[in-house]
Amino acid sequence: MTRSSQPVREHISDFDGDFERTLRRKKKLQESNPPSPEPELEEQEVEVEEKATAQVGGQEQGIAMDNRTLKELAASGLDNAAPLCIQYPMAAQGKTEEFELKSSLLHHIPKFHGLSMEDPNKHLKEFEVVCSSMTPVTVDGSILKMKAFPFSLMDKAKGWLYELAPGTVTSWESMKRAFLEKFFPTSRIILLRKKISGIQQSQGESFPSYYERFKSLVASCPQHQMKEELLLQYFYEGLLPLERQMLDASAGGALVDKTPRDAKTLIANRALNAQQYEGVGQRDTPRPHHVN
């Protein structure tokens, strides 16, 4: 016997002598005691059955809803209407957001219809003045303005507000920004800038009238983004030659030698004095005599 076959011979005694009988016995035991299903498989089967039941129930419910009339379906859609575009913020510390809008406040609020001849900046100023003067001490002023602002819009302007996407307005500043972007677009700002920079005093127009027209033009466009010295320069260049000389004489030499603050005060005082004595000392032009 060779050396390589010796380990195999040593382990022959480990094998079962009646191997076939042992195998048949194990098969009989397995047939008499079948293995129980695994818990995971049972849970998966239960989930599948529940999903199938839910799908069937949903289909039955959908069929039941489809049996409603058109009138009932149209009325049910009112419950799913889109929310208002305004989302009120948290009230400031020490203030409350629970209050009732008084009829006296709503009665004094200015109205804006969204027409081209209306001034949206003026509307915002008047609205803030009314709300600031009628806001209770314990109420958050920003929330009050957000709640009262829809009552100041009419017709086209009110339709614009309710067409905004939900969550567009979250503060009073965002409300003003959205309002001006709609009714005071960039094209209108550029047009007013050109009018300010190119303003001219008309023949026969008095100094006070020219000054008031200039102030109204600047006030109508708070977004002009022009410095004070630049506005004074446009006003000075637009004067008639005689009015410009008189203004320089009032400045004691030249208006450009004054600071912007002093120049603005000088112009305002000269316009006020001229307005107070406007028409004094002027004679009526003689009427020509006609012979019939």
PDB file of C-alpha atoms in Angstrom:
ATOM      1  CA  MET A   1       0.000   0.000   0.000  1.00  0.00           C
ATOM      2  CA  THR A   2       1.286   3.388  -0.937  1.00  0.00           C
ATOM      3  CA  ARG A   3       1.799   6.263   1.474  1.00  0.00           C
ATOM      4  CA  SER A   4      -0.852   8.500  -0.205  1.00  0.00           C
ATOM      5  CA  SER A   5      -3.714   6.029   0.386  1.00  0.00           C
ATOM      6  CA  GLN A   6      -3.033   5.646   4.085  1.00  0.00           C
ATOM      7  CA  PRO A   7      -5.029   8.798   5.290  1.00  0.00           C
ATOM      8  CA  VAL A   8      -8.084   7.738   3.304  1.00  0.00           C
ATOM      9  CA  ARG A   9      -8.047   4.340   4.969  1.00  0.00           C
ATOM     10  CA  GLU A  10      -7.910   5.913   8.383  1.00  0.00           C
ATOM     11  CA  HIS A  11     -11.202   7.873   7.806  1.00  0.00           C
ATOM     12  CA  ILE A  12     -13.217   5.044   6.303  1.00  0.00           C
ATOM     13  CA  SER A  13     -14.403   4.066   9.769  1.00  0.00           C
ATOM     14  CA  ASP A  14     -16.086   7.504  10.139  1.00  0.00           C
ATOM     15  CA  PHE A  15     -18.706   6.767   7.479  1.00  0.00           C
ATOM     16  CA  ASP A  16     -22.059   5.276   8.376  1.00  0.00           C
ATOM     17  CA  GLY A  17     -22.121   1.629   7.483  1.00  0.00           C
ATOM     18  CA  ASP A  18     -25.887   1.665   6.719  1.00  0.00           C
ATOM     19  CA  PHE A  19     -25.990   4.904   4.739  1.00  0.00           C
ATOM     20  CA  GLU A  20     -29.085   4.092   2.695  1.00  0.00           C
ATOM     21  CA  ARG A  21     -31.207   3.237   5.750  1.00  0.00           C
ATOM     22  CA  THR A  22     -30.269   6.497   7.467  1.00  0.00           C
ATOM     23  CA  LEU A  23     -31.185   8.501   4.360  1.00  0.00           C
ATOM     24  CA  ARG A  24     -34.650   6.901   4.133  1.00  0.00           C
ATOM     25  CA  ARG A  25     -35.278   7.650   7.824  1.00  0.00           C
ATOM     26  CA  LYS A  26     -34.528  11.368   7.333  1.00  0.00           C
ATOM     27  CA  LYS A  27     -36.865  11.570   4.362  1.00  0.00           C
ATOM     28  CA  LYS A  28     -39.735  10.078   6.377  1.00  0.00           C
ATOM     29  CA  LEU A  29     -39.151  12.596   9.194  1.00  0.00           C
ATOM     30  CA  GLN A  30     -39.270  15.519   6.741  1.00  0.00           C
ATOM     31  CA  GLU A  31     -42.497  14.269   5.165  1.00  0.00           C
ATOM     32  CA  SER A  32     -44.204  13.844   8.522  1.00  0.00           C
ATOM     33  CA  ASN A  33     -43.054  17.335   9.844  1.00  0.00           C
ATOM     34  CA  PRO A  34     -43.134  19.877   6.950  1.00  0.00           C
ATOM     35  CA  PRO A  35     -41.142  23.115   7.597  1.00  0.00           C
ATOM     36  CA  SER A  36     -43.154  26.180   8.721  1.00  0.00           C
ATOM     37  CA  PRO A  37     -43.161  29.224   6.386  1.00  0.00           C
ATOM     38  CA  GLU A  38     -40.764  32.017   7.271  1.00  0.00           C
ATOM     39  CA  PRO A  39     -42.214  35.073   9.083  1.00  0.00           C
ATOM     40  CA  GLU A  40     -40.959  37.463   6.424  1.00  0.00           C
ATOM     41  CA  LEU A  41     -42.812  35.632   3.686  1.00  0.00           C
ATOM     42  CA  GLU A  42     -46.035  35.762   5.708  1.00  0.00           C
ATOM     43  CA  GLU A  43     -45.717  39.531   6.216  1.00  0.00           C
ATOM     44  CA  GLN A  44     -45.113  40.100   2.497  1.00  0.00           C
ATOM     45  CA  GLU A  45     -48.194  38.085   1.611  1.00  0.00           C
ATOM     46  CA  VAL A  46     -50.313  40.099   4.087  1.00  0.00           C
ATOM     47  CA  GLU A  47     -49.069  43.400   2.612  1.00  0.00           C
ATOM     48  CA  VAL A  48     -49.896  42.278  -0.912  1.00  0.00           C
ATOM     49  CA  GLU A  49     -53.412  41.300   0.159  1.00  0.00           C
ATOM     50  CA  GLU A  50     -53.937  44.678   1.909  1.00  0.00           C
ATOM     51  CA  LYS A  51     -52.773  46.630  -1.156  1.00  0.00           C
ATOM     52  CA  ALA A  52     -55.068  44.668  -3.405  1.00  0.00           C
ATOM     53  CA  THR A  53     -57.978  45.339  -1.040  1.00  0.00           C
ATOM     54  CA  ALA A  54     -57.172  49.072  -0.929  1.00  0.00           C
ATOM     55  CA  GLN A  55     -57.012  49.257  -4.718  1.00  0.00           C
ATOM     56  CA  VAL A  56     -60.357  47.595  -5.020  1.00  0.00           C
ATOM     57  CA  GLY A  57     -61.839  49.944  -2.406  1.00  0.00           C
ATOM     58  CA  GLY A  58     -60.387  52.995  -4.208  1.00  0.00           C
ATOM     59  CA  GLN A  59     -61.838  51.846  -7.496  1.00  0.00           C
ATOM     60  CA  GLU A  60     -65.236  51.388  -5.908  1.00  0.00           C
ATOM     61  CA  GLN A  61     -65.052  54.852  -4.318  1.00  0.00           C
ATOM     62  CA  GLY A  62     -64.035  56.417  -7.642  1.00  0.00           C
ATOM     63  CA  ILE A  63     -66.970  54.757  -9.341  1.00  0.00           C
ATOM     64  CA  ALA A  64     -69.264  56.120  -6.634  1.00  0.00           C
ATOM     65  CA  MET A  65     -67.882  59.670  -7.124  1.00  0.00           C
ATOM     66  CA  ASP A  66     -68.351  59.418 -10.867  1.00  0.00           C
ATOM     67  CA  ASN A  67     -72.049  58.853 -10.270  1.00  0.00           C
ATOM     68  CA  ARG A  68     -72.448  62.434  -8.992  1.00  0.00           C
ATOM     69  CA  THR A  69     -74.094  65.039 -11.201  1.00  0.00           C
ATOM     70  CA  LEU A  70     -72.234  67.881 -12.911  1.00  0.00           C
ATOM     71  CA  LYS A  71     -73.797  70.322 -10.474  1.00  0.00           C
ATOM     72  CA  GLU A  72     -72.479  68.359  -7.498  1.00  0.00           C
ATOM     73  CA  LEU A  73     -68.999  68.057  -9.027  1.00  0.00           C
ATOM     74  CA  ALA A  74     -68.859  71.799  -9.713  1.00  0.00           C
ATOM     75  CA  ALA A  75     -69.888  72.593  -6.153  1.00  0.00           C
ATOM     76  CA  SER A  76     -67.318  70.190  -4.701  1.00  0.00           C
ATOM     77  CA  GLY A  77     -64.524  72.016  -6.518  1.00  0.00           C
ATOM     78  CA  LEU A  78     -65.075  75.063  -4.321  1.00  0.00           C
ATOM     79  CA  ASP A  79     -63.559  73.225  -1.388  1.00  0.00           C
ATOM     80  CA  ASN A  80     -60.266  72.803  -3.252  1.00  0.00           C
ATOM     81  CA  ALA A  81     -59.888  76.451  -4.335  1.00  0.00           C
ATOM     82  CA  ALA A  82     -56.340  77.831  -4.373  1.00  0.00           C
ATOM     83  CA  PRO A  83     -55.438  79.760  -1.198  1.00  0.00           C
ATOM     84  CA  LEU A  84     -54.894  83.510  -1.203  1.00  0.00           C
ATOM     85  CA  CYS A  85     -51.447  84.690  -2.266  1.00  0.00           C
ATOM     86  CA  ILE A  86     -50.893  86.412   1.102  1.00  0.00           C
ATOM     87  CA  GLN A  87     -49.215  84.492   3.926  1.00  0.00           C
ATOM     88  CA  TYR A  88     -49.088  86.532   7.112  1.00  0.00           C
ATOM     89  CA  PRO A  89     -45.814  86.520   9.091  1.00  0.00           C
ATOM     90  CA  MET A  90     -45.421  86.159  12.816  1.00  0.00           C
ATOM     91  CA  ALA A  91     -46.354  89.251  14.791  1.00  0.00           C
ATOM     92  CA  ALA A  92     -43.592  91.336  16.325  1.00  0.00           C
ATOM     93  CA  GLN A  93     -42.749  90.884  19.955  1.00  0.00           C
ATOM     94  CA  GLY A  94     -45.354  92.510  22.162  1.00  0.00           C
ATOM     95  CA  LYS A  95     -47.819  92.872  19.267  1.00  0.00           C
ATOM     96  CA  THR A  96     -50.836  90.805  18.295  1.00  0.00           C
ATOM     97  CA  GLU A  97     -51.948  89.499  14.932  1.00  0.00           C
ATOM     98  CA  GLU A  98     -55.541  88.863  16.037  1.00  0.00           C
ATOM     99  CA  PHE A  99     -57.685  91.925  15.408  1.00  0.00           C
ATOM    100  CA  GLU A 100     -60.706  93.141  13.485  1.00  0.00           C
ATOM    101  CA  LEU A 101     -60.549  95.715  10.696  1.00  0.00           C
ATOM    102  CA  LYS A 102     -62.774  98.590  11.729  1.00  0.00           C
ATOM    103  CA  SER A 103     -65.240 100.068   9.276  1.00  0.00           C
ATOM    104  CA  SER A 104     -63.789 103.529   9.954  1.00  0.00           C
ATOM    105  CA  LEU A 105     -60.418 102.358   8.634  1.00  0.00           C
ATOM    106  CA  LEU A 106     -61.859 100.716   5.542  1.00  0.00           C
ATOM    107  CA  HIS A 107     -63.909 103.821   4.811  1.00  0.00           C
ATOM    108  CA  HIS A 108     -60.834 106.107   4.719  1.00  0.00           C
ATOM    109  CA  ILE A 109     -58.600 103.779   2.691  1.00  0.00           C
ATOM    110  CA  PRO A 110     -57.847 105.196  -0.794  1.00  0.00           C
ATOM    111  CA  LYS A 111     -58.880 103.205  -3.852  1.00  0.00           C
ATOM    112  CA  PHE A 112     -56.727 102.075  -6.765  1.00  0.00           C
ATOM    113  CA  HIS A 113     -58.277 100.699  -9.970  1.00  0.00           C
ATOM    114  CA  GLY A 114     -55.121  99.872 -11.938  1.00  0.00           C
ATOM    115  CA  LEU A 115     -55.647 102.515 -14.640  1.00  0.00           C
ATOM    116  CA  SER A 116     -52.731 104.034 -16.551  1.00  0.00           C
ATOM    117  CA  MET A 117     -53.431 107.580 -15.321  1.00  0.00           C
ATOM    118  CA  GLU A 118     -53.262 106.532 -11.647  1.00  0.00           C
ATOM    119  CA  ASP A 119     -50.089 106.958  -9.605  1.00  0.00           C
ATOM    120  CA  PRO A 120     -49.238 103.742  -7.682  1.00  0.00           C
ATOM    121  CA  ASN A 121     -46.561 105.470  -5.568  1.00  0.00           C
ATOM    122  CA  LYS A 122     -49.060 108.101  -4.454  1.00  0.00           C
ATOM    123  CA  HIS A 123     -51.569 105.374  -3.624  1.00  0.00           C
ATOM    124  CA  LEU A 124     -49.049 103.599  -1.389  1.00  0.00           C
ATOM    125  CA  LYS A 125     -48.197 106.837   0.410  1.00  0.00           C
ATOM    126  CA  GLU A 126     -51.832 107.674   1.094  1.00  0.00           C
ATOM    127  CA  PHE A 127     -52.545 104.099   2.172  1.00  0.00           C
ATOM    128  CA  GLU A 128     -49.642 104.038   4.649  1.00  0.00           C
ATOM    129  CA  VAL A 129     -50.643 107.414   6.078  1.00  0.00           C
ATOM    130  CA  VAL A 130     -54.195 106.216   6.753  1.00  0.00           C
ATOM    131  CA  CYS A 131     -53.084 102.888   8.260  1.00  0.00           C
ATOM    132  CA  SER A 132     -50.366 104.461  10.415  1.00  0.00           C
ATOM    133  CA  SER A 133     -52.783 106.958  11.901  1.00  0.00           C
ATOM    134  CA  MET A 134     -55.466 104.347  12.658  1.00  0.00           C
ATOM    135  CA  THR A 135     -53.398 101.351  13.847  1.00  0.00           C
ATOM    136  CA  PRO A 136     -54.039 100.374  17.504  1.00  0.00           C
ATOM    137  CA  VAL A 137     -51.052 100.320  19.819  1.00  0.00           C
ATOM    138  CA  THR A 138     -51.198  96.566  20.449  1.00  0.00           C
ATOM    139  CA  VAL A 139     -51.563  95.565  16.772  1.00  0.00           C
ATOM    140  CA  ASP A 140     -48.703  94.729  14.402  1.00  0.00           C
ATOM    141  CA  GLY A 141     -48.771  97.518  11.812  1.00  0.00           C
ATOM    142  CA  SER A 142     -47.305  95.429   8.973  1.00  0.00           C
ATOM    143  CA  ILE A 143     -49.916  92.687   9.349  1.00  0.00           C
ATOM    144  CA  LEU A 144     -52.681  95.278   9.514  1.00  0.00           C
ATOM    145  CA  LYS A 145     -51.499  96.809   6.216  1.00  0.00           C
ATOM    146  CA  MET A 146     -51.358  93.363   4.583  1.00  0.00           C
ATOM    147  CA  LYS A 147     -54.927  92.626   5.656  1.00  0.00           C
ATOM    148  CA  ALA A 148     -56.285  96.046   4.699  1.00  0.00           C
ATOM    149  CA  PHE A 149     -54.479  96.448   1.362  1.00  0.00           C
ATOM    150  CA  PRO A 150     -56.839  94.166  -0.653  1.00  0.00           C
ATOM    151  CA  PHE A 151     -59.715  96.478   0.322  1.00  0.00           C
ATOM    152  CA  SER A 152     -57.924  99.389  -1.382  1.00  0.00           C
ATOM    153  CA  LEU A 153     -57.798  97.613  -4.763  1.00  0.00           C
ATOM    154  CA  MET A 154     -60.650  97.727  -7.222  1.00  0.00           C
ATOM    155  CA  ASP A 155     -61.497  96.221 -10.620  1.00  0.00           C
ATOM    156  CA  LYS A 156     -58.328  95.347 -12.544  1.00  0.00           C
ATOM    157  CA  ALA A 157     -56.034  95.794  -9.549  1.00  0.00           C
ATOM    158  CA  LYS A 158     -58.062  93.435  -7.349  1.00  0.00           C
ATOM    159  CA  GLY A 159     -58.104  90.821 -10.099  1.00  0.00           C
ATOM    160  CA  TRP A 160     -54.305  91.020 -10.303  1.00  0.00           C
ATOM    161  CA  LEU A 161     -53.937  90.388  -6.568  1.00  0.00           C
ATOM    162  CA  TYR A 162     -56.101  87.258  -6.549  1.00  0.00           C
ATOM    163  CA  GLU A 163     -54.299  85.866  -9.600  1.00  0.00           C
ATOM    164  CA  LEU A 164     -50.926  85.782  -7.847  1.00  0.00           C
ATOM    165  CA  ALA A 165     -49.491  82.402  -6.954  1.00  0.00           C
ATOM    166  CA  PRO A 166     -49.948  81.195  -3.355  1.00  0.00           C
ATOM    167  CA  GLY A 167     -47.160  82.330  -1.065  1.00  0.00           C
ATOM    168  CA  THR A 168     -46.075  85.251  -3.271  1.00  0.00           C
ATOM    169  CA  VAL A 169     -46.632  87.822  -0.529  1.00  0.00           C
ATOM    170  CA  THR A 170     -45.084  87.066   2.867  1.00  0.00           C
ATOM    171  CA  SER A 171     -44.491  90.604   4.216  1.00  0.00           C
ATOM    172  CA  TRP A 172     -45.604  94.174   3.662  1.00  0.00           C
ATOM    173  CA  GLU A 173     -42.378  94.938   1.774  1.00  0.00           C
ATOM    174  CA  SER A 174     -42.971  92.065  -0.635  1.00  0.00           C
ATOM    175  CA  MET A 175     -46.537  93.326  -1.115  1.00  0.00           C
ATOM    176  CA  LYS A 176     -45.328  96.804  -2.120  1.00  0.00           C
ATOM    177  CA  ARG A 177     -42.634  95.345  -4.375  1.00  0.00           C
ATOM    178  CA  ALA A 178     -45.090  93.115  -6.232  1.00  0.00           C
ATOM    179  CA  PHE A 179     -47.583  95.992  -6.542  1.00  0.00           C
ATOM    180  CA  LEU A 180     -45.012  98.382  -8.027  1.00  0.00           C
ATOM    181  CA  GLU A 181     -43.580  95.761 -10.370  1.00  0.00           C
ATOM    182  CA  LYS A 182     -47.044  95.347 -11.858  1.00  0.00           C
ATOM    183  CA  PHE A 183     -48.338  98.921 -12.002  1.00  0.00           C
ATOM    184  CA  PHE A 184     -45.046 100.874 -12.063  1.00  0.00           C
ATOM    185  CA  PRO A 185     -42.783  98.855 -14.393  1.00  0.00           C
ATOM    186  CA  THR A 186     -39.224  99.693 -15.405  1.00  0.00           C
ATOM    187  CA  SER A 187     -40.336 101.211 -18.712  1.00  0.00           C
ATOM    188  CA  ARG A 188     -42.346 103.834 -16.841  1.00  0.00           C
ATOM    189  CA  ILE A 189     -39.378 104.623 -14.587  1.00  0.00           C
ATOM    190  CA  ILE A 190     -37.119 105.176 -17.607  1.00  0.00           C
ATOM    191  CA  LEU A 191     -39.688 107.513 -19.172  1.00  0.00           C
ATOM    192  CA  LEU A 192     -39.954 109.621 -16.017  1.00  0.00           C
ATOM    193  CA  ARG A 193     -36.166 109.798 -15.729  1.00  0.00           C
ATOM    194  CA  LYS A 194     -36.017 111.257 -19.208  1.00  0.00           C
ATOM    195  CA  LYS A 195     -38.674 113.820 -18.313  1.00  0.00           C
ATOM    196  CA  ILE A 196     -36.760 114.854 -15.172  1.00  0.00           C
ATOM    197  CA  SER A 197     -33.429 115.196 -16.951  1.00  0.00           C
ATOM    198  CA  GLY A 198     -34.969 117.094 -19.869  1.00  0.00           C
ATOM    199  CA  ILE A 199     -37.299 119.433 -17.999  1.00  0.00           C
ATOM    200  CA  GLN A 200     -37.589 122.974 -19.450  1.00  0.00           C
ATOM    201  CA  GLN A 201     -39.282 126.117 -18.231  1.00  0.00           C
ATOM    202  CA  SER A 202     -41.890 127.236 -20.726  1.00  0.00           C
ATOM    203  CA  GLN A 203     -42.212 130.777 -22.026  1.00  0.00           C
ATOM    204  CA  GLY A 204     -44.547 132.683 -19.759  1.00  0.00           C
ATOM    205  CA  GLU A 205     -44.267 130.075 -16.980  1.00  0.00           C
ATOM    206  CA  SER A 206     -43.463 131.623 -13.622  1.00  0.00           C
ATOM    207  CA  PHE A 207     -40.645 130.440 -11.404  1.00  0.00           C
ATOM    208  CA  PRO A 208     -43.010 129.040  -8.715  1.00  0.00           C
ATOM    209  CA  SER A 209     -45.028 127.114 -11.322  1.00  0.00           C
ATOM    210  CA  TYR A 210     -41.860 125.643 -12.818  1.00  0.00           C
ATOM    211  CA  TYR A 211     -40.600 124.679  -9.366  1.00  0.00           C
ATOM    212  CA  GLU A 212     -43.887 122.966  -8.432  1.00  0.00           C
ATOM    213  CA  ARG A 213     -43.935 121.062 -11.723  1.00  0.00           C
ATOM    214  CA  PHE A 214     -40.393 119.875 -11.121  1.00  0.00           C
ATOM    215  CA  LYS A 215     -41.191 118.708  -7.574  1.00  0.00           C
ATOM    216  CA  SER A 216     -44.281 116.820  -8.735  1.00  0.00           C
ATOM    217  CA  LEU A 217     -42.304 115.086 -11.458  1.00  0.00           C
ATOM    218  CA  VAL A 218     -39.602 113.961  -9.019  1.00  0.00           C
ATOM    219  CA  ALA A 219     -42.168 112.829  -6.433  1.00  0.00           C
ATOM    220  CA  SER A 220     -43.989 110.720  -9.024  1.00  0.00           C
ATOM    221  CA  CYS A 221     -40.873 108.569  -9.459  1.00  0.00           C
ATOM    222  CA  PRO A 222     -39.218 107.705  -6.113  1.00  0.00           C
ATOM    223  CA  GLN A 223     -37.233 105.033  -7.962  1.00  0.00           C
ATOM    224  CA  HIS A 224     -35.332 107.592 -10.092  1.00  0.00           C
ATOM    225  CA  GLN A 225     -32.074 106.823  -8.191  1.00  0.00           C
ATOM    226  CA  MET A 226     -30.654 110.304  -8.941  1.00  0.00           C
ATOM    227  CA  LYS A 227     -28.505 112.192  -6.477  1.00  0.00           C
ATOM    228  CA  GLU A 228     -29.609 115.534  -5.084  1.00  0.00           C
ATOM    229  CA  GLU A 229     -26.900 117.505  -6.884  1.00  0.00           C
ATOM    230  CA  LEU A 230     -27.885 115.955 -10.203  1.00  0.00           C
ATOM    231  CA  LEU A 231     -31.538 116.911  -9.722  1.00  0.00           C
ATOM    232  CA  LEU A 232     -30.536 120.499  -8.891  1.00  0.00           C
ATOM    233  CA  GLN A 233     -28.422 120.628 -12.021  1.00  0.00           C
ATOM    234  CA  TYR A 234     -31.342 119.501 -14.191  1.00  0.00           C
ATOM    235  CA  PHE A 235     -33.564 122.145 -12.573  1.00  0.00           C
ATOM    236  CA  TYR A 236     -30.977 124.886 -13.088  1.00  0.00           C
ATOM    237  CA  GLU A 237     -30.300 123.994 -16.723  1.00  0.00           C
ATOM    238  CA  GLY A 238     -34.021 123.968 -17.517  1.00  0.00           C
ATOM    239  CA  LEU A 239     -34.556 127.567 -16.409  1.00  0.00           C
ATOM    240  CA  LEU A 240     -35.020 130.368 -18.879  1.00  0.00           C
ATOM    241  CA  PRO A 241     -31.877 132.523 -19.302  1.00  0.00           C
ATOM    242  CA  LEU A 242     -33.348 135.474 -17.392  1.00  0.00           C
ATOM    243  CA  GLU A 243     -34.567 133.281 -14.527  1.00  0.00           C
ATOM    244  CA  ARG A 244     -31.163 131.613 -14.352  1.00  0.00           C
ATOM    245  CA  GLN A 245     -29.439 135.007 -14.028  1.00  0.00           C
ATOM    246  CA  MET A 246     -31.831 136.089 -11.306  1.00  0.00           C
ATOM    247  CA  LEU A 247     -31.237 132.859  -9.402  1.00  0.00           C
ATOM    248  CA  ASP A 248     -27.469 133.354  -9.620  1.00  0.00           C
ATOM    249  CA  ALA A 249     -27.893 136.888  -8.330  1.00  0.00           C
ATOM    250  CA  SER A 250     -29.911 135.566  -5.388  1.00  0.00           C
ATOM    251  CA  ALA A 251     -27.080 133.116  -4.666  1.00  0.00           C
ATOM    252  CA  GLY A 252     -24.580 135.973  -4.498  1.00  0.00           C
ATOM    253  CA  GLY A 253     -22.670 135.008  -7.609  1.00  0.00           C
ATOM    254  CA  ALA A 254     -23.489 131.539  -8.922  1.00  0.00           C
ATOM    255  CA  LEU A 255     -25.754 128.758  -7.729  1.00  0.00           C
ATOM    256  CA  VAL A 256     -23.084 126.131  -8.429  1.00  0.00           C
ATOM    257  CA  ASP A 257     -20.953 127.626  -5.634  1.00  0.00           C
ATOM    258  CA  LYS A 258     -23.536 126.578  -3.066  1.00  0.00           C
ATOM    259  CA  THR A 259     -23.800 123.188  -1.381  1.00  0.00           C
ATOM    260  CA  PRO A 260     -26.759 121.006  -2.467  1.00  0.00           C
ATOM    261  CA  ARG A 261     -28.532 121.731   0.799  1.00  0.00           C
ATOM    262  CA  ASP A 262     -28.046 125.525   0.556  1.00  0.00           C
ATOM    263  CA  ALA A 263     -28.977 125.548  -3.133  1.00  0.00           C
ATOM    264  CA  LYS A 264     -32.185 123.637  -2.461  1.00  0.00           C
ATOM    265  CA  THR A 265     -33.113 126.033   0.367  1.00  0.00           C
ATOM    266  CA  LEU A 266     -32.393 129.062  -1.829  1.00  0.00           C
ATOM    267  CA  ILE A 267     -34.582 127.749  -4.671  1.00  0.00           C
ATOM    268  CA  ALA A 268     -37.454 126.928  -2.298  1.00  0.00           C
ATOM    269  CA  ASN A 269     -37.288 130.399  -0.657  1.00  0.00           C
ATOM    270  CA  ARG A 270     -37.175 132.194  -3.995  1.00  0.00           C
ATOM    271  CA  ALA A 271     -40.175 130.210  -5.262  1.00  0.00           C
ATOM    272  CA  LEU A 272     -42.089 130.962  -2.048  1.00  0.00           C
ATOM    273  CA  ASN A 273     -41.344 134.703  -2.181  1.00  0.00           C
ATOM    274  CA  ALA A 274     -42.240 134.904  -5.861  1.00  0.00           C
ATOM    275  CA  GLN A 275     -45.482 133.075  -5.194  1.00  0.00           C
ATOM    276  CA  GLN A 276     -46.407 135.424  -2.362  1.00  0.00           C
ATOM    277  CA  TYR A 277     -45.990 138.539  -4.503  1.00  0.00           C
ATOM    278  CA  GLU A 278     -46.921 137.051  -7.849  1.00  0.00           C
ATOM    279  CA  GLY A 279     -48.976 139.531  -9.859  1.00  0.00           C
ATOM    280  CA  VAL A 280     -48.182 142.512  -7.613  1.00  0.00           C
ATOM    281  CA  GLY A 281     -47.045 145.583  -9.570  1.00  0.00           C
ATOM    282  CA  GLN A 282     -48.004 144.160 -12.936  1.00  0.00           C
ATOM    283  CA  ARG A 283     -50.091 146.359 -15.180  1.00  0.00           C
ATOM    284  CA  ASP A 284     -52.771 145.159 -17.471  1.00  0.00           C
ATOM    285  CA  THR A 285     -51.968 145.528 -21.151  1.00  0.00           C
ATOM    286  CA  PRO A 286     -53.918 148.386 -22.700  1.00  0.00           C
ATOM    287  CA  ARG A 287     -56.820 147.363 -24.824  1.00  0.00           C
ATOM    288  CA  PRO A 288     -56.677 148.530 -28.451  1.00  0.00           C
ATOM    289  CA  HIS A 289     -59.371 150.969 -29.516  1.00  0.00           C
ATOM    290  CA  HIS A 290     -61.557 149.851 -32.367  1.00  0.00           C
ATOM    291  CA  VAL A 291     -63.666 152.108 -34.532  1.00  0.00           C
ATOM    292  CA  ASN A 292     -66.810 150.670 -35.893  1.00  0.00           C
TER     293      ASN A 292
END
